């Protein structure tokens, strides 16, 4: 099946292009970019022109930041194309609900991806936790924004979600593996004096679940979820890629290279089945943390 990539930026180059090159399901048949291209692939600068000129391309994968993404998704769905959305699937929940309705009306697939759910050890962790009672869980998601989002001012602009841009990856795992849902009860958010989105967040959920997101961590980076259960402690580490029970490795590997190939395999399954997959649970937690969050102003941030 032919697919077009829209927005040839960091994640498109790091993950989507290699995943598509190795995919048995997909052929990267066009790019749409204001300035970039991929060697050997027809390049368009205008999205509407690509849709009009390439009726053979049945699917588009949108790798734009969340703020400009909605009009692209709407145009593609109205043109009868299947659509795959990078995470977070939009800048608001209502936008994504609208896309979900439109995809259903048009009879095409909408896939709101959560790449961290495809991490190697998430499924084994979910299976192990299925029959356990959770007594405590804590997420530590601390990374260096300068390393992972160099110069990307959109993350600090309204709709960019700030530290929830990586934090939503942790929440996508949490909402996948917990045997029963939780909801946010309290949040403390640190906003740099010169920015519109938080650089750090501490969140409490019902059920003794807490989260610590921070974008100012230099040196070793931490993407851990530690969970205490009635059968003892377990932990998902390295962004869902290693699963430990009582400190012993049970499953996983220390690489993220399998996540995007699995997303494209899932997209192919959905298209073949005539189905959509849009789970907004991780984004509900972000919206609730921003609604309930107490605002603290901290040092100005410059890249
Ligand atoms: P990025 O490099 O800053 O932007 C991606 C591309 O989107 C840009 O190169 C540009 O493509 C296009 N774009 C940006 N602003 C636009 C605008 N206002 N109008 C139209 N096109 C615009 O961002 P990214 O890091 O790839 O992130 C994109 C999405 O992937 C985000 O939702 C992010 O959460 C998600 N993601 C990122 C990472 C990561 O490590 N960075 C990891 C996983 C997921 P052209 O120049 O080609 O037009």
XYZ file of C-alpha atoms and ligand atoms in Angstrom:
351
model
C 0.000 0.000 0.000
C 1.221 3.490 -0.811
C 1.587 6.106 1.907
C 2.681 9.749 2.042
C 4.650 11.296 4.924
C 3.730 14.845 5.858
C 6.159 17.031 7.854
C 9.725 15.889 7.257
C 11.182 16.879 10.623
C 12.971 15.144 13.484
C 10.669 12.175 14.074
C 9.977 11.604 10.362
C 13.704 11.276 9.668
C 14.646 9.441 12.894
C 11.864 6.824 12.844
C 9.175 7.001 10.115
C 11.455 6.912 7.061
C 13.526 3.904 8.299
C 10.384 2.076 9.504
C 8.686 2.528 6.114
C 11.840 1.504 4.226
C 11.810 -1.816 6.129
C 8.034 -2.337 6.020
C 6.573 -5.267 4.084
C 3.202 -3.452 4.028
C 3.991 0.096 2.922
C 5.741 1.977 0.149
C 6.725 5.592 0.891
C 5.269 7.099 -2.286
C 5.460 10.863 -1.561
C 6.563 13.427 0.976
C 4.870 16.730 1.743
C 7.186 19.303 3.250
C 7.737 23.029 3.136
C 11.480 22.509 2.688
C 12.579 18.888 3.132
C 12.567 15.708 1.050
C 13.636 12.067 1.201
C 16.069 10.737 -1.412
C 14.296 9.003 -4.283
C 10.763 9.875 -3.104
C 8.533 12.339 -5.043
C 8.380 15.563 -2.990
C 5.415 17.940 -2.758
C 5.248 21.289 -0.975
C 1.455 21.580 -1.185
C -0.674 18.962 0.593
C -3.875 19.577 -1.406
C -1.898 19.251 -4.650
C -0.450 15.901 -3.536
C -3.930 14.596 -2.660
C -5.316 15.760 -6.027
C -2.411 14.516 -8.168
C -1.812 11.156 -6.434
C -5.122 9.284 -6.085
C -3.028 6.086 -5.961
C -1.746 7.049 -2.491
C -4.417 5.765 -0.123
C -2.890 6.724 3.228
C -1.067 9.611 4.854
C 1.038 9.691 7.998
C 1.103 13.091 9.686
C 4.390 13.828 11.478
C 3.715 17.506 12.106
C 3.636 18.995 15.608
C 0.122 18.886 17.108
C -0.710 22.560 16.539
C -0.822 22.606 12.693
C -1.992 18.973 12.341
C -5.815 19.183 12.427
C -6.401 20.915 9.052
C -4.108 18.378 7.368
C -5.977 15.450 8.931
C -9.358 16.945 8.023
C -8.324 17.535 4.392
C -6.949 13.998 4.068
C -10.044 12.339 5.545
C -12.344 14.457 3.339
C -10.249 13.273 0.379
C -10.995 9.666 1.390
C -7.497 8.855 2.664
C -6.608 6.715 5.678
C -4.801 8.806 8.299
C -2.138 7.960 10.882
C -1.491 10.586 13.562
C 1.738 11.068 15.555
C 1.264 11.425 19.286
C -0.321 13.463 20.814
C -3.133 13.027 18.270
C -4.141 16.702 18.407
C -3.849 19.865 20.415
C -7.304 19.331 22.001
C -9.582 16.381 22.690
C -12.457 17.891 20.711
C -10.309 18.120 17.583
C -9.620 14.404 17.709
C -13.282 13.536 18.407
C -14.154 15.541 15.265
C -11.590 13.592 13.222
C -12.927 10.312 14.596
C -16.461 11.209 13.449
C -15.201 12.320 10.039
C -13.226 9.096 9.518
C -16.326 7.054 10.370
C -18.477 9.102 7.940
C -15.884 8.677 5.191
C -15.415 4.953 5.848
C -11.642 5.277 6.230
C -9.130 4.394 8.958
C -7.979 6.860 11.606
C -5.108 5.603 13.770
C -4.060 7.749 16.725
C -0.656 6.212 17.439
C 1.088 5.884 20.798
C 4.589 4.735 19.922
C 5.562 3.997 23.546
C 2.776 1.404 23.772
C 4.722 -0.532 21.130
C 7.836 -0.661 23.315
C 9.197 -4.176 23.719
C 8.190 -4.811 27.348
C 4.762 -3.131 27.515
C 2.750 -6.202 26.469
C 4.594 -8.542 28.923
C 4.068 -5.998 31.724
C 0.367 -5.715 30.906
C 0.019 -9.506 30.916
C 1.829 -9.836 34.273
C -0.267 -7.080 35.892
C -3.619 -8.358 34.603
C -4.538 -10.327 37.757
C -2.625 -8.197 40.320
C -3.861 -5.550 42.748
C -1.898 -2.306 42.445
C -0.987 -0.780 45.823
C 1.275 2.028 44.529
C 2.709 3.254 41.239
C 5.170 6.014 40.456
C 6.275 7.382 37.094
C 9.636 9.132 36.779
C 10.013 10.695 33.325
C 12.978 13.062 33.421
C 14.820 14.090 30.289
C 16.735 16.962 28.733
C 14.538 19.024 26.415
C 17.612 20.544 24.770
C 18.768 17.064 23.743
C 15.436 15.700 22.454
C 13.768 18.852 21.100
C 16.657 21.122 20.096
C 15.294 24.543 19.107
C 11.681 23.274 18.850
C 9.852 26.312 20.224
C 6.451 24.765 19.381
C 6.687 22.576 22.517
C 6.521 25.733 24.643
C 3.757 27.379 22.583
C 0.026 26.888 23.394
C -1.032 23.414 22.272
C 2.564 22.123 22.446
C 1.947 20.573 25.903
C 5.437 21.322 27.272
C 6.756 18.475 29.423
C 3.563 16.532 28.694
C 4.891 15.991 25.154
C 7.198 13.255 26.563
C 5.031 12.732 29.663
C 2.103 11.594 27.526
C 4.299 8.675 26.414
C 4.449 7.513 30.043
C 0.698 8.033 30.348
C 0.110 6.027 27.167
C 1.934 3.106 28.836
C 0.209 3.571 32.205
C -3.254 3.562 30.608
C -2.328 0.429 28.666
C -0.925 -1.698 31.513
C -2.980 -0.864 34.612
C -5.701 -3.459 35.198
C -8.145 -0.707 36.299
C -8.278 2.958 35.221
C -7.176 5.864 37.454
C -7.843 9.597 37.214
C -5.928 12.767 38.089
C -6.740 14.302 41.486
C -4.046 16.988 41.804
C -1.187 18.539 39.828
C 1.612 21.047 40.330
C 2.961 22.591 37.140
C 6.156 24.634 36.733
C 6.005 27.205 33.927
C 9.183 29.026 32.839
C 8.566 32.768 33.234
C 8.917 33.304 29.456
C 6.907 30.261 28.230
C 3.254 29.150 27.833
C 3.575 25.441 28.692
C 5.065 23.639 31.731
C 8.667 22.434 31.909
C 7.914 20.170 34.892
C 4.835 18.553 36.434
C 4.065 16.506 39.521
C 0.756 14.689 39.273
C -1.302 12.657 41.745
C -3.918 10.146 40.597
C -6.431 8.169 42.617
C -5.219 4.738 43.725
C -1.848 5.934 45.103
C -0.434 6.631 41.625
C 1.948 9.569 41.140
C 4.051 11.011 38.328
C 7.122 13.225 38.174
C 7.813 14.763 34.752
C 10.810 17.058 34.316
C 12.476 18.418 31.196
C 15.567 19.841 32.934
C 17.432 16.580 33.564
C 20.984 16.614 32.284
C 23.194 13.490 32.345
C 21.441 10.115 32.628
C 17.832 10.224 31.443
C 15.048 8.414 33.315
C 11.902 6.864 31.829
C 10.692 4.509 34.577
C 7.341 3.267 35.910
C 7.649 1.486 39.268
C 4.628 -0.453 40.516
C 3.967 -2.207 43.832
C 1.423 -5.028 43.742
C -0.033 -7.668 46.030
C 2.469 -10.061 44.391
C 5.497 -7.807 44.927
C 7.152 -4.947 43.030
C 7.722 -4.621 39.305
C 9.128 -1.904 37.055
C 9.039 -0.878 33.419
C 12.260 0.927 32.566
C 13.828 2.657 29.571
C 10.517 3.961 28.232
C 8.713 0.622 28.425
C 11.543 -1.365 26.884
C 12.594 -3.423 29.943
C 10.318 -5.174 32.431
C 11.570 -6.265 35.825
C 9.821 -8.211 38.560
C 11.417 -7.917 42.031
C 14.501 -6.395 40.363
C 15.024 -9.261 37.872
C 14.766 -8.694 34.098
C 11.741 -10.549 32.709
C 11.390 -9.094 29.216
C 12.651 -6.452 26.865
C 15.673 -4.932 25.233
C 17.319 -1.526 25.519
C 16.334 -0.085 22.152
C 13.375 1.821 20.758
C 13.890 0.674 17.175
C 10.937 -1.738 17.184
C 8.279 0.825 18.084
C 7.692 2.483 14.708
C 7.796 -0.745 12.629
C 5.078 -2.073 14.967
C 3.011 1.118 14.486
C 3.121 0.729 10.703
C 2.256 -2.969 10.962
C -0.757 -2.031 13.129
C -1.792 0.676 10.640
C -1.732 -1.934 7.865
C -3.901 -4.286 9.971
C -6.410 -1.503 10.655
C -6.664 -0.511 6.985
C -7.139 -4.132 5.920
C -9.800 -4.622 8.597
C -11.585 -1.353 7.735
C -11.196 -0.270 11.370
C -9.987 2.779 13.312
C -8.131 2.993 16.637
C -8.417 6.188 18.645
C -7.770 5.870 22.390
C -7.686 9.281 24.036
C -7.107 8.066 27.623
C -3.509 9.407 27.821
C -4.626 12.811 26.558
C -7.529 12.959 29.034
C -4.953 12.762 31.852
C -2.968 15.643 30.323
C -6.091 17.763 29.908
C -7.112 17.015 33.506
C -3.631 17.824 34.863
C -3.725 21.148 33.011
C -7.271 21.797 34.329
C -6.450 20.928 37.961
C -2.826 22.055 37.941
C -1.557 24.670 40.355
C 0.708 27.046 38.434
C 4.220 27.786 39.731
C 6.453 30.227 37.835
C 10.102 29.202 37.524
C 13.277 30.395 35.760
C 12.969 31.538 32.156
C 13.984 28.858 29.629
C 16.084 29.432 26.490
C 17.297 26.713 24.102
P 9.634 18.998 14.302
O 10.852 18.352 13.750
O 9.775 20.298 15.016
O 8.528 19.232 13.201
C 8.147 18.244 12.285
C 7.853 18.875 10.941
O 6.551 19.394 10.934
C 8.723 20.056 10.558
O 9.973 19.662 10.096
C 7.873 20.674 9.489
O 8.023 19.899 8.322
C 6.480 20.447 9.975
N 5.945 21.647 10.607
C 6.345 22.225 11.760
N 5.593 23.300 12.021
C 4.696 23.411 11.020
C 3.667 24.323 10.729
N 3.382 25.343 11.546
N 2.953 24.129 9.610
C 3.223 23.089 8.790
N 4.200 22.206 9.013
C 4.929 22.368 10.116
O 8.861 17.995 15.300
P 9.128 16.466 15.641
O 10.104 16.369 16.757
O 9.396 15.695 14.405
O 7.711 16.095 16.266
C 6.555 15.954 15.462
C 5.545 15.115 16.215
O 6.136 13.844 16.508
C 5.122 15.713 17.575
O 3.761 15.502 17.792
C 5.976 14.944 18.574
O 5.339 14.827 19.831
C 6.063 13.582 17.892
N 7.259 12.824 18.302
C 8.492 13.418 18.347
C 9.587 12.690 18.816
C 10.986 13.294 18.890
O 11.920 12.624 19.348
N 11.208 14.524 18.431
C 9.425 11.364 19.218
C 8.176 10.774 19.093
C 7.101 11.515 18.637
P 8.508 20.487 6.942
O 9.687 21.372 7.272
O 8.819 19.257 6.222
O 7.369 21.252 6.380
